[in-house]
Short mmCIF file of C-alpha atoms in Angstrom, two decimals:
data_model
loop_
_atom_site.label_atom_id
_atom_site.label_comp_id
_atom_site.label_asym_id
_atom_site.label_seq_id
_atom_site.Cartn_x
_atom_site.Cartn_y
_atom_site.Cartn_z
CA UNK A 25 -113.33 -89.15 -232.27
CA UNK A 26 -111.63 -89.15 -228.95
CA UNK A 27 -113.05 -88.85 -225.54
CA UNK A 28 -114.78 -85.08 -224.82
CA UNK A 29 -112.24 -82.70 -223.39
CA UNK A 30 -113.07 -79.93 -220.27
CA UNK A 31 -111.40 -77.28 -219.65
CA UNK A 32 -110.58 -75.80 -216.56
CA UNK A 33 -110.17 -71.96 -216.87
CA UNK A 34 -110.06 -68.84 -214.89
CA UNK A 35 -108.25 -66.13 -213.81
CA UNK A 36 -104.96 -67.32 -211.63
CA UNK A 37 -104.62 -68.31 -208.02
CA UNK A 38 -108.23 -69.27 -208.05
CA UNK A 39 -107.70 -73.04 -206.90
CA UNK A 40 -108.29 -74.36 -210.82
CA UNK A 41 -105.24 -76.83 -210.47
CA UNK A 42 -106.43 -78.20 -206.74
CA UNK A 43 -109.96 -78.66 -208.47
CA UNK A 44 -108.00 -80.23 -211.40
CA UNK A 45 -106.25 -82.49 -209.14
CA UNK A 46 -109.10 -83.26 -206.56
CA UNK A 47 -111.95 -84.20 -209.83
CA UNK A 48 -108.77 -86.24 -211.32
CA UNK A 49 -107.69 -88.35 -208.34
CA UNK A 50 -104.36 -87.32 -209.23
CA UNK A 51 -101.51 -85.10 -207.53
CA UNK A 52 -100.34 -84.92 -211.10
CA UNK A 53 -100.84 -80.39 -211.26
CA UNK A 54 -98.53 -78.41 -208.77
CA UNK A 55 -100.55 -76.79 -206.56
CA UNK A 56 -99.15 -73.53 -204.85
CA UNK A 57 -99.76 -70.36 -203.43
CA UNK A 58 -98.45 -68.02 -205.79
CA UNK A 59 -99.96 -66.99 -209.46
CA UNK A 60 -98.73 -68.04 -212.48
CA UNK A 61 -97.52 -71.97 -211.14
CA UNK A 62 -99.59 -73.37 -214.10
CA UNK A 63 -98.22 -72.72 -217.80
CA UNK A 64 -98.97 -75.28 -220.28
CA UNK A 65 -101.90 -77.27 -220.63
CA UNK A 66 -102.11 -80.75 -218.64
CA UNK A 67 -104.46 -83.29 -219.73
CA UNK A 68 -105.38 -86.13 -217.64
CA UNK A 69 -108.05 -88.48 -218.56
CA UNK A 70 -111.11 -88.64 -215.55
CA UNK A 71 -114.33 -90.75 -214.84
CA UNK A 72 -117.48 -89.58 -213.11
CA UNK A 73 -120.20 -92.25 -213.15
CA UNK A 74 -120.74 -93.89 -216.53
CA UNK A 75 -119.12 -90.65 -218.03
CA UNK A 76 -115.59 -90.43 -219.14
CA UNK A 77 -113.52 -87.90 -220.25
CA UNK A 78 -109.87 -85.39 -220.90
CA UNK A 79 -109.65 -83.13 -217.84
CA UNK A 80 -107.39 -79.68 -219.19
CA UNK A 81 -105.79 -78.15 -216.87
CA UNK A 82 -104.65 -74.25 -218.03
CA UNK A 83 -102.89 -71.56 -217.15
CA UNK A 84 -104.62 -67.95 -215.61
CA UNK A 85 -106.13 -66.02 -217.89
CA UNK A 86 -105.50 -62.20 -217.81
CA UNK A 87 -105.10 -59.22 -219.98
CA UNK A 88 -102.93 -59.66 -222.72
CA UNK A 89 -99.45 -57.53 -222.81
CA UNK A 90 -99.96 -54.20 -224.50
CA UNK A 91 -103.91 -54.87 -225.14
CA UNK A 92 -105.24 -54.08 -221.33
CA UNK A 93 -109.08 -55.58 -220.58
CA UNK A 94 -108.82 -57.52 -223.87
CA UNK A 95 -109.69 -61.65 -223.73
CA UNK A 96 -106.77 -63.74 -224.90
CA UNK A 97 -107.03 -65.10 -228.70
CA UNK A 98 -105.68 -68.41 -230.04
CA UNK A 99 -103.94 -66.21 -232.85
CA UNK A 100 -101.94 -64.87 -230.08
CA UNK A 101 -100.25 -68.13 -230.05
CA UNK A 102 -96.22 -67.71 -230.71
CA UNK A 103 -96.69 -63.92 -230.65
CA UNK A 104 -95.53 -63.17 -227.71
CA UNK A 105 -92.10 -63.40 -226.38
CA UNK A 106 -92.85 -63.16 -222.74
CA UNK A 107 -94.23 -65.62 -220.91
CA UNK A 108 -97.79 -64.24 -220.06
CA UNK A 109 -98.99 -64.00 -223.01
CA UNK A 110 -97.87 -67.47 -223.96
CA UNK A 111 -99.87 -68.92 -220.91
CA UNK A 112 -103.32 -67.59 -222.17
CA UNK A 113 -102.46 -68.38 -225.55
CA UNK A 114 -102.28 -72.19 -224.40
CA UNK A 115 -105.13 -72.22 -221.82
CA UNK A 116 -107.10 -70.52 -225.01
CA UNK A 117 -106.43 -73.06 -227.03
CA UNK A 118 -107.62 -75.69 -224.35
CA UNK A 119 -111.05 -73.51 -224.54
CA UNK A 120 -111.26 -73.65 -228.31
CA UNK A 121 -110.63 -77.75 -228.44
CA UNK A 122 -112.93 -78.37 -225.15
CA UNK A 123 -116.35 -79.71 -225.63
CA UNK A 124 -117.47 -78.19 -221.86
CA UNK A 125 -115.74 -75.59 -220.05
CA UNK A 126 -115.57 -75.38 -216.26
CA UNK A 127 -114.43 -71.50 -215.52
CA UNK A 128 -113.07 -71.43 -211.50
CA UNK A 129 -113.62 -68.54 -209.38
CA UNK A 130 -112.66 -67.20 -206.12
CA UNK A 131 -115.39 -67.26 -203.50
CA UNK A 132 -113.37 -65.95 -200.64
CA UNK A 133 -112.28 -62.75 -202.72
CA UNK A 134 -115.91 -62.60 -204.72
CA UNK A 135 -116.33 -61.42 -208.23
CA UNK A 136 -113.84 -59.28 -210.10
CA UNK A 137 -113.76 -57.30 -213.03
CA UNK A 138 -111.07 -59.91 -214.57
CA UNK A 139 -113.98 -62.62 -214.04
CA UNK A 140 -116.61 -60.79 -215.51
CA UNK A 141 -114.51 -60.30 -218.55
CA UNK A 142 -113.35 -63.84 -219.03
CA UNK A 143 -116.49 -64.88 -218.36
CA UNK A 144 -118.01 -62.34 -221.40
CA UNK A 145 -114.97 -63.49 -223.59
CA UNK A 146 -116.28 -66.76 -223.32
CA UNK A 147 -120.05 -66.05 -223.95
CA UNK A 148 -118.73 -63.79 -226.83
CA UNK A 149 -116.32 -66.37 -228.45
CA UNK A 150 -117.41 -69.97 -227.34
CA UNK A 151 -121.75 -69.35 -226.86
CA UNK A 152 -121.52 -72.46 -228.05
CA UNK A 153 -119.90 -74.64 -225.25
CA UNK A 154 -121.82 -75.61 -222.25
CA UNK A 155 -120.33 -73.55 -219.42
CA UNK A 156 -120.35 -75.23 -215.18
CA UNK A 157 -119.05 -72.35 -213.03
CA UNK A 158 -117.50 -73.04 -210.15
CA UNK A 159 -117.23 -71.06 -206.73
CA UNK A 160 -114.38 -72.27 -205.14
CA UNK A 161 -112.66 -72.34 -201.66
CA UNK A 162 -116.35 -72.73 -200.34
CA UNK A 163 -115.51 -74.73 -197.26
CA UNK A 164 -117.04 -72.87 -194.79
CA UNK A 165 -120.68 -74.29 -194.01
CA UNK A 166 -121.95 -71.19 -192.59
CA UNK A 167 -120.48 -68.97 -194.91
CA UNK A 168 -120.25 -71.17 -197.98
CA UNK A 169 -123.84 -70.61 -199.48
CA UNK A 170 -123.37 -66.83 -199.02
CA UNK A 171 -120.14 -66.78 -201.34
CA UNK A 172 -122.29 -67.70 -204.39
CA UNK A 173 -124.53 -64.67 -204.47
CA UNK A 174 -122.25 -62.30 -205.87
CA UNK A 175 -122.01 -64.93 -208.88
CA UNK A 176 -125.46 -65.06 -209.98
CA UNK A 177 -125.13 -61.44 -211.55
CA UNK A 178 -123.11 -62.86 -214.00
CA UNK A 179 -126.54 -64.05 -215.61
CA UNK A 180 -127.08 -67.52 -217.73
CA UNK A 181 -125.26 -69.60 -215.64
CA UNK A 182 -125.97 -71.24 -211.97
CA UNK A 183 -122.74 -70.65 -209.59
CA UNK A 184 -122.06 -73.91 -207.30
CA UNK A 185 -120.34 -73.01 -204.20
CA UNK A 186 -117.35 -76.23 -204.40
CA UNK A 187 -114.08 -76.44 -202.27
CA UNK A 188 -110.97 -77.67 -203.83
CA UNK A 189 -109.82 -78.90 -200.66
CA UNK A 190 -112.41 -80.60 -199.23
CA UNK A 191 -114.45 -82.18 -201.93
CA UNK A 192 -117.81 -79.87 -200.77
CA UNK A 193 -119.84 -79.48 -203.82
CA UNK A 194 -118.17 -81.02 -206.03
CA UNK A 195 -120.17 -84.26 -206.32
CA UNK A 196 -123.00 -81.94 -207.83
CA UNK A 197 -120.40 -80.25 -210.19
CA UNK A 198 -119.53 -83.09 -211.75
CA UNK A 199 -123.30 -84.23 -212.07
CA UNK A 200 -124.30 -81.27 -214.11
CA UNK A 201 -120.72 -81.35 -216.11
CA UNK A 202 -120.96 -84.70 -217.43
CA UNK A 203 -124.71 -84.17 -218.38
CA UNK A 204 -123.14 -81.53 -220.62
CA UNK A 205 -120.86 -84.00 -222.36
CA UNK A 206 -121.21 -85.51 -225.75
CA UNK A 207 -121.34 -89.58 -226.20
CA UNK A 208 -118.56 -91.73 -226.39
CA UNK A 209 -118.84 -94.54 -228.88
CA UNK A 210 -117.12 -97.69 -227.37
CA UNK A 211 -115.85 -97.82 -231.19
CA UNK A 212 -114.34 -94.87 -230.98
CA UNK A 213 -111.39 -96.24 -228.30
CA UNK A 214 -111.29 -99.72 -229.29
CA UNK A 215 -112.97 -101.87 -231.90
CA UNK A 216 -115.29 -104.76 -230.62
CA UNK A 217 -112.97 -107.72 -229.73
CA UNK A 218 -109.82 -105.75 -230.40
CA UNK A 219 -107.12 -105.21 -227.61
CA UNK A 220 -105.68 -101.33 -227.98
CA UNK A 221 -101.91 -101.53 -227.57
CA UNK A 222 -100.40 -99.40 -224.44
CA UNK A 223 -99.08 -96.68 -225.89
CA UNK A 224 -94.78 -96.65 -224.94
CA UNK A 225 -94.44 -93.88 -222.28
CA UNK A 226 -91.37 -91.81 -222.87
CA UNK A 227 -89.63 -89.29 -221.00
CA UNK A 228 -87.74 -86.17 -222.07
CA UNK A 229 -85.83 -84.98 -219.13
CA UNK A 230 -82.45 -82.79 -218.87
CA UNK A 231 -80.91 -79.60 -217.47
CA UNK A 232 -82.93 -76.20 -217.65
CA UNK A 233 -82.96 -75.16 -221.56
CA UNK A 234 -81.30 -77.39 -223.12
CA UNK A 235 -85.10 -77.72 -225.47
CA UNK A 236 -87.04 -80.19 -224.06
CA UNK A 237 -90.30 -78.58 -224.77
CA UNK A 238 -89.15 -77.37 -228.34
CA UNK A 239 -88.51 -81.36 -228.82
CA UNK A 240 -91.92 -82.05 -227.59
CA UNK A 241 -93.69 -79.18 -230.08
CA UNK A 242 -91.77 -81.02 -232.75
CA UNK A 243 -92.48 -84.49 -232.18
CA UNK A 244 -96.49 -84.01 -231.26
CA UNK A 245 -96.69 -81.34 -234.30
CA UNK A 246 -98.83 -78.67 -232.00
CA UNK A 247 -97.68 -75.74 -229.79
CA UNK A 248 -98.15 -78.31 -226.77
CA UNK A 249 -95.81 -76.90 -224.26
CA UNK A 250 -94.78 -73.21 -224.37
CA UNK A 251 -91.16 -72.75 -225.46
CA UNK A 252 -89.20 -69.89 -224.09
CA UNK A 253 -85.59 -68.76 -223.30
CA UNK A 254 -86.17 -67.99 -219.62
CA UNK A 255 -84.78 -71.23 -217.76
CA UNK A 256 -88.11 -72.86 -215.47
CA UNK A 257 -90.56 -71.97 -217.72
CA UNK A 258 -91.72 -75.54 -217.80
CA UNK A 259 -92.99 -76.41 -214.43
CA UNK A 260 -95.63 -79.23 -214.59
CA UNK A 261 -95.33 -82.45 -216.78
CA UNK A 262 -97.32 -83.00 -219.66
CA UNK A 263 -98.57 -85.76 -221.29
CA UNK A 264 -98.98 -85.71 -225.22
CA UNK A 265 -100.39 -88.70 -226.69
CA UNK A 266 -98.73 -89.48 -230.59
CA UNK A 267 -98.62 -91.44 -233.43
CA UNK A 268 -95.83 -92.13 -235.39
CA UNK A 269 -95.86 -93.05 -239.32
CA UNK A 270 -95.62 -96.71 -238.38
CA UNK A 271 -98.46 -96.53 -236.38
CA UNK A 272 -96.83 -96.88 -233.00
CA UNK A 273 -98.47 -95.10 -230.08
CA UNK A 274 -96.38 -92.73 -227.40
CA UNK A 275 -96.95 -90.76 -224.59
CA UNK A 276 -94.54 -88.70 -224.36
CA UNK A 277 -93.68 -86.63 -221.05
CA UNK A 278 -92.42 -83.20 -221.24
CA UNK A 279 -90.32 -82.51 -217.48
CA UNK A 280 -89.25 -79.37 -216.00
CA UNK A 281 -85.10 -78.63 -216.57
CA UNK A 282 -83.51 -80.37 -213.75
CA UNK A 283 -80.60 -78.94 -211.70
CA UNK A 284 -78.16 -80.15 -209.37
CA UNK A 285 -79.80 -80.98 -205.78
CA UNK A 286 -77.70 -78.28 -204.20
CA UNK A 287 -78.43 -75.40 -206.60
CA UNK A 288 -82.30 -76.28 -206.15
CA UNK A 289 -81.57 -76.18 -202.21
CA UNK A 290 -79.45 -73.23 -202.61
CA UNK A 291 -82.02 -71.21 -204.42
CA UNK A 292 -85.17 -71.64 -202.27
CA UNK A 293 -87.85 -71.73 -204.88
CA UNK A 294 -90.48 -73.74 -203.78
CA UNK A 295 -92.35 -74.40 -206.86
CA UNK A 296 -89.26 -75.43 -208.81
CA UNK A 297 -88.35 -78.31 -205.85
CA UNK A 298 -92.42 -79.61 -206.82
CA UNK A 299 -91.30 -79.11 -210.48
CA UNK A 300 -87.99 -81.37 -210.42
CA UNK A 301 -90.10 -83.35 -207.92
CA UNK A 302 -92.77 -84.21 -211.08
CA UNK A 303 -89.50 -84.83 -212.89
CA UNK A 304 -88.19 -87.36 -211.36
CA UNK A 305 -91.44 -89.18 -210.79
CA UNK A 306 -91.99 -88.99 -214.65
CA UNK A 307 -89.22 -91.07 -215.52
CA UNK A 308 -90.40 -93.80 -212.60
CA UNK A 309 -93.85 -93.41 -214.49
CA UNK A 310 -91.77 -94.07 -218.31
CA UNK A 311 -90.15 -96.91 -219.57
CA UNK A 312 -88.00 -95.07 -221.73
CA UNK A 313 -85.95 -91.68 -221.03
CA UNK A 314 -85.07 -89.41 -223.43
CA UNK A 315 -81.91 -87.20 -221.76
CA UNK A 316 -82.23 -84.08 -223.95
CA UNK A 317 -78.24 -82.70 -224.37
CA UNK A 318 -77.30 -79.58 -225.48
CA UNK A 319 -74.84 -79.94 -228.13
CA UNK A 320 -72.65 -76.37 -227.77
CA UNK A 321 -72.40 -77.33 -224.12
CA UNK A 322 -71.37 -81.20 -223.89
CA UNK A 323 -72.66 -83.77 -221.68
CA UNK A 324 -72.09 -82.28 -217.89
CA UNK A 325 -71.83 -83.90 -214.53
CA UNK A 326 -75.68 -83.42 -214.36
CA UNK A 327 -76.41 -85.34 -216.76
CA UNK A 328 -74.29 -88.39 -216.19
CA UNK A 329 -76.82 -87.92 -212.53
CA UNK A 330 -79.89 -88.18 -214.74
CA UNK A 331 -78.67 -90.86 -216.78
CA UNK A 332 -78.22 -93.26 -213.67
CA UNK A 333 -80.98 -91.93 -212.35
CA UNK A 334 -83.12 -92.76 -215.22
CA UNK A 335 -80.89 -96.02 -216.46
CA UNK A 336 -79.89 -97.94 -212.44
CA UNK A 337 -82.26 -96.61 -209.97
CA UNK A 338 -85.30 -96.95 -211.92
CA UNK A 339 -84.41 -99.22 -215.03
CA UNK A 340 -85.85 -96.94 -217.94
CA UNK A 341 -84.22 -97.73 -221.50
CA UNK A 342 -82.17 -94.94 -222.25
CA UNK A 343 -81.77 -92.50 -225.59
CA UNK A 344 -79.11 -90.11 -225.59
CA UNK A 345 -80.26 -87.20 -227.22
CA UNK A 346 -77.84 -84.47 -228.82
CA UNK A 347 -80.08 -81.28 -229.55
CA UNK A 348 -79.27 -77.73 -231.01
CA UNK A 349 -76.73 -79.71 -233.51
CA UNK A 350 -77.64 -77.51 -236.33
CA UNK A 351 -75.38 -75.10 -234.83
CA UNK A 352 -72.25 -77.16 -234.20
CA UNK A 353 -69.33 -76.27 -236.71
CA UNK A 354 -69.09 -79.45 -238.55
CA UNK A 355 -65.51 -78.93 -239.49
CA UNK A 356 -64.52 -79.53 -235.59
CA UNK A 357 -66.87 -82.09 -234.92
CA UNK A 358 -68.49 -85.16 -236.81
CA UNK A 359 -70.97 -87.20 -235.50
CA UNK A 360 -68.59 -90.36 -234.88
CA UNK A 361 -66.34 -88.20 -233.28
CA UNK A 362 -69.02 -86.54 -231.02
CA UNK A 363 -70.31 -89.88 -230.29
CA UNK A 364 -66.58 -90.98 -229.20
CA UNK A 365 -66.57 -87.81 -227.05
CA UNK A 366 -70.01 -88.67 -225.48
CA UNK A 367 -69.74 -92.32 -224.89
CA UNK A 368 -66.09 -91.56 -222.80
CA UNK A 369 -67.64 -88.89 -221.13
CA UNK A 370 -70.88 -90.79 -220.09
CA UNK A 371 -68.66 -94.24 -220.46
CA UNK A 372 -71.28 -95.90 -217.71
CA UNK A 373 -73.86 -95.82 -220.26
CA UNK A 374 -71.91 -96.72 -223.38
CA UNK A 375 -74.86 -99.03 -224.38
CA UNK A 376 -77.62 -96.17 -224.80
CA UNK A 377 -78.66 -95.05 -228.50
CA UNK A 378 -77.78 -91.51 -229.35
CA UNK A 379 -79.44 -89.54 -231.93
CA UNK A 380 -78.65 -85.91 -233.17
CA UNK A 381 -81.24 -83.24 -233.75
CA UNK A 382 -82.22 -79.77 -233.90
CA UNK A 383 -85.93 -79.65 -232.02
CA UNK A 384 -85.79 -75.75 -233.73
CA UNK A 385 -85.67 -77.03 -237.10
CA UNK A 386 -86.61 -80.03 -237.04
CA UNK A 387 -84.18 -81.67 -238.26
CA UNK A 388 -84.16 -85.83 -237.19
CA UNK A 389 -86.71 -85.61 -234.74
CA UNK A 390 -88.36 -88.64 -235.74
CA UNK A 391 -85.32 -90.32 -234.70
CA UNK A 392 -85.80 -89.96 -231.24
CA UNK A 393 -88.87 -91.86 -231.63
CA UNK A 394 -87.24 -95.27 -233.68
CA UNK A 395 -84.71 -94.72 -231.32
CA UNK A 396 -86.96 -95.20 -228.47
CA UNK A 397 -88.97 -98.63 -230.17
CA UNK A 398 -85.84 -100.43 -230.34
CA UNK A 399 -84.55 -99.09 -226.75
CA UNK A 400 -87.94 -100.56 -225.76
CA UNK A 401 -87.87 -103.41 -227.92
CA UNK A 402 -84.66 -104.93 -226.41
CA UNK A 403 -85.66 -103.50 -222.73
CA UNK A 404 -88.94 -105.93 -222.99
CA UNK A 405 -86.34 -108.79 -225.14
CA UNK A 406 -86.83 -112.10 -222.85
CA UNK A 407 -84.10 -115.12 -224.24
CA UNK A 408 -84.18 -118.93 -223.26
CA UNK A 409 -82.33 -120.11 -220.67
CA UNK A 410 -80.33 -122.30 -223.55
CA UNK A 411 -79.30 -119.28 -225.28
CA UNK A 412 -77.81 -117.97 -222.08
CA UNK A 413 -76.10 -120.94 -220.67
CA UNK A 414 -74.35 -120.74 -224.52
CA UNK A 415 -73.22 -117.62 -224.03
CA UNK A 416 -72.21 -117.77 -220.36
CA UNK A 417 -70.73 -121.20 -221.01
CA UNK A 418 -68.30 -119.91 -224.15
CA UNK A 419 -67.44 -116.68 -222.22
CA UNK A 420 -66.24 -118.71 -219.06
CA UNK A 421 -63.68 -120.94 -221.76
CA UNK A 422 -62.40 -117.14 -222.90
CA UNK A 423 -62.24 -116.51 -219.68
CA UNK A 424 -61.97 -118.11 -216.42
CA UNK A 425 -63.83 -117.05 -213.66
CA UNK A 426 -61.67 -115.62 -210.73
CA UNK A 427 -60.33 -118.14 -207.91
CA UNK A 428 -59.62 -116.89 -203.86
CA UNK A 429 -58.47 -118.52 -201.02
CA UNK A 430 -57.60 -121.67 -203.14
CA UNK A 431 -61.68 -121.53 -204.06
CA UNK A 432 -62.20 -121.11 -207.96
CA UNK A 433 -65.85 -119.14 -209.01
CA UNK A 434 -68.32 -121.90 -210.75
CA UNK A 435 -71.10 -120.93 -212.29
CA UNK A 436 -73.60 -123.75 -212.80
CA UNK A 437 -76.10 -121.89 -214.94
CA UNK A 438 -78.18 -119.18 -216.17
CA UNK A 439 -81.69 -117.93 -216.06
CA UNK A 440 -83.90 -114.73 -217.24
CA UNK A 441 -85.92 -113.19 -214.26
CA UNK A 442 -87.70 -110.52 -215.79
CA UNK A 443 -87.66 -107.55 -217.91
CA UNK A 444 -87.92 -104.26 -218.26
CA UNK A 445 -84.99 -104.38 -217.47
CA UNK A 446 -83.82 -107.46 -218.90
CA UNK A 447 -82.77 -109.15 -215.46
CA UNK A 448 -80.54 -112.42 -215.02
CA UNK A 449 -80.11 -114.55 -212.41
CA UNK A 450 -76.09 -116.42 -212.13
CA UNK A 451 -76.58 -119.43 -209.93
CA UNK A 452 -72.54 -120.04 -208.59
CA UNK A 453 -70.98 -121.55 -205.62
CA UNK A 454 -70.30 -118.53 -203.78
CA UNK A 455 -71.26 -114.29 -205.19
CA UNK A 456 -68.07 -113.36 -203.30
CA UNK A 457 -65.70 -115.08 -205.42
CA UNK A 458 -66.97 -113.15 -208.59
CA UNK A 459 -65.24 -110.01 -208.43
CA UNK A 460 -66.74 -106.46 -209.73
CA UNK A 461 -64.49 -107.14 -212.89
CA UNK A 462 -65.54 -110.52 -213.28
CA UNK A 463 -69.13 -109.53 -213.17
CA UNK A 464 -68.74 -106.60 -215.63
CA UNK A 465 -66.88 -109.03 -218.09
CA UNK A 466 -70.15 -111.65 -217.87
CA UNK A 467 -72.40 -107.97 -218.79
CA UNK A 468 -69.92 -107.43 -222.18
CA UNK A 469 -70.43 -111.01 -223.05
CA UNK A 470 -74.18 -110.81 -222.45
CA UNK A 471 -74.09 -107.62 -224.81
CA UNK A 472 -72.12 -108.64 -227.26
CA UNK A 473 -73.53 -112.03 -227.79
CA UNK A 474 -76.98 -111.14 -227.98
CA UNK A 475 -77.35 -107.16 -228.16
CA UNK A 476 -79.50 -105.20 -225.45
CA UNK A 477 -78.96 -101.38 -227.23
CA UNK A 478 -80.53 -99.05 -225.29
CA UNK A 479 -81.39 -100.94 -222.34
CA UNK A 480 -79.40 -101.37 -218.74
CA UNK A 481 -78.95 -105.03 -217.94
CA UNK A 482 -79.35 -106.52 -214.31
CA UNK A 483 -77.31 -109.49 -213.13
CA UNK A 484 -78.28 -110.95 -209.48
CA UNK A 485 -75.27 -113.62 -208.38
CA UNK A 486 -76.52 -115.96 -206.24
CA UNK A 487 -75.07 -119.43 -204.38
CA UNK A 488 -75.59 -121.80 -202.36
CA UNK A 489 -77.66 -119.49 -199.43
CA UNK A 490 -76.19 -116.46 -200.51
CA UNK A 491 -76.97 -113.80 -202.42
CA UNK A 492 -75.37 -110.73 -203.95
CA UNK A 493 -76.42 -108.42 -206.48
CA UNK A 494 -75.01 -105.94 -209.39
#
């Protein structure tokens, strides 16, 4: 059994993803004035005393299309092809796998008939499950007190006047929440003595529906993120924790489609600036990136942007992955000659492991994971510095390093830094004699010779007090 799971529900634009984000210690939900912000469900694992537990984050809950005052169901889930009624199907589904619920309300705007029926869906359909409600955007302390009493006609529960913003109240929230919540047996994370593995964070980024989230349904087996063809409708990022059949342990992190910086600018959404915002602090947050490619379409400008992104600014391994290829006429294309196409196209990056799948079928989608263990195997991959002085030594017979001013480029030896990236450090007489040619030549050797698929390599050329850097 894994730690208890709450669930934060409600109807929308009460404040649940500020209370999310201020009992979390995070800034990981997007907070923002406008309903609807939250879609899928966000889990985030909290502590409160001795107590620890999942925090679920969900979307508002409202009248299902076509079926007016009626509570959302979880065998609504995929029934709907508009995006509503996808958004209560996953925040019911939070509900129905939460061991407490914690159902927000609006104390500035007072009770409504839309909380008196979620609240009755959820005495109806989950009696069972201790319930904390919370009145929020309480922060006035004159007025605060006063914004509970229209609560307590509810009946069976105690309303606690809390503020999102402030922290007010919630100190006593999370004192009766946790005394709702079941055990944890020690065992049940870790056995005694045993060290638990991190589990490899991964990243699935790319442009706006390109099926990022359909990837992510496929890979964690479970409706985790709702799938739709309307471009944005992923705006948070969300964690799934899985297990492959080899036993090795993911997170993997579903991102919002990612534009170009000046259509983003151009188009004035303010939520979608906080989604790509999430996005790009995901793959700072991964050590492997998953660039999600639409096969009909080709790899585009914007994705050679998130491939550097991903591969030079922040060092990530790299997987290159070709979706939707179930519906590429095989007669024109062949893998090999896709991959030919790809690798010229995104020639910077030539290194990175590309699979092929279809995240709608299914088809491969374990791939993306093997792919990923030996991105990260070689990204972690430390050698001696004997192994490297071989390697550097042979290339430098091959080929001679460059020569200026009547100078000739010596490099006296070799030595790992770090990883994660792999990082080397060229001791020579002087960086400036080792042209950008030169120093690309030493980065085929190094690949060559000993491998790194999957993973950017960083050489730092440094002399005799002077330094320069690739």
């Amino acid at each position: 059994m894994g730690l208890p799971r709450v669930a934060i529900v409600g109807r929308p634009n009460v404040g649940k993803s500020a209370l999310f984000n201020r009992l979390t210690g995070t800034k990981r939900a997007i907070v923002y004035d406008q309903p609807g912000i939250t879609r899928d469900r966000m889990y985030v694992r909290a502590f409160w005393g001795d107590s620890e537990f999942m925090m679920v984050d969900t979307g508002g809950l409202e009248s299902l299309p076509g079926n007016p005052g009626a509570a959302p169901s979880v065998d609504a889930v995929g029934g709907f092809e508009i995006l509503p009624g996808m958004i209560e199907s996953q925040a019911a589904l939070a509900v129905r796998e939460a061991a407490s619920l914690v159902m927000v309300v609006d104390g500035q705007t007072g009770l409504t008939t839309a909380d008196v029926d979620i609240y009755r869906w959820i005495r109806k359909n989950h009696a069972d499950k201790p319930l904390v409600l919370a009145v929020n955007k309480c922060e006035s302390t004159t007025r605060g007190e006063e914004q509970v009493l229209d609560f307590w006609s509810l009946g069976g529960v105690t309303p606690l006047a809390v503020s999102a913003i402030s922290g007010t109240g919630t100190g006593d929230m999370m004192d009766q929440l946790c005394a709702t919540l079941p055990a944890v047996n020690a065992d049940d994370e870790k056995e005694s003595g045993e060290e638990v593995a991190e589990p490899l964070k991964v990243a699935i980024v790319g442009r706006p529906n390109v099926g990022k989230s359909s990837l992510l349904n496929q890979l964690s087996g479970d409706a985790r993120a709702i799938v739709s063809d309307h471009s944005g409708t992923t705006r948070d990022t969300i964690d799934s924790d899985v297990t492959d059949a080899d036993g090795n342990k993911f997170t993997l992190i579903d991102t919002a489609g990612i534009r170009r910086r000046t259509a983003v600018a151009a188009g004035k959404d303010k939520p979608e600036e906080l989604s790509v915002g999430r996005a790009l602090q995901a793959m700072r947050r991964a050590e492997v990136v998953v660039l999600v490619i639409d096969a009909e379409e080709g790899p585009s400008q914007q994705d050679f942007v998130l491939a550097e992104r991903a591969a030079l600014t922040e060092g990530c391994a790299l997987v290159l992955c070709v979706n939707k290829w179930d519906v590429i006429d095989k007669n024109s294309y062949s893998m090999n000659e896709y991959t030919k196409s790809l690798r010229s196209k995104l020639r910077v990056f030539e290194w990175a492991s590309v699979v092929y799948v279809s995240a709608l079928t299914g088809q491969r989608v374990q791939k993306v994971l093997a792919a990923a263990v030996e991105a990260s195997t070689h990204h972690r991959k430390r050698l001696s510095t004997a192994t490297l002085n071989a390697v550097v030594q042979e290339a430098t017979l091959w080929k001679s390093p460059p020569s200026r001013g009547g100078r000739k480029g010596k490099v006296y030896y070799v030595t790992q830094a770090s990883t994660r990236p792999p990082t080397f450090v060229f001791f020579c007489n002087d960086p400036k004699l080792f042209v950008e040619t030169y120093r690309r030549y030493m980065e085929r050797s190094l690949r060559e010779n000993i491998g790194f698929p999957g993973t950017p390599v960083r050489i730092l050329w440094r002399g005799k007090g002077v330094s320069g850097r690739k």
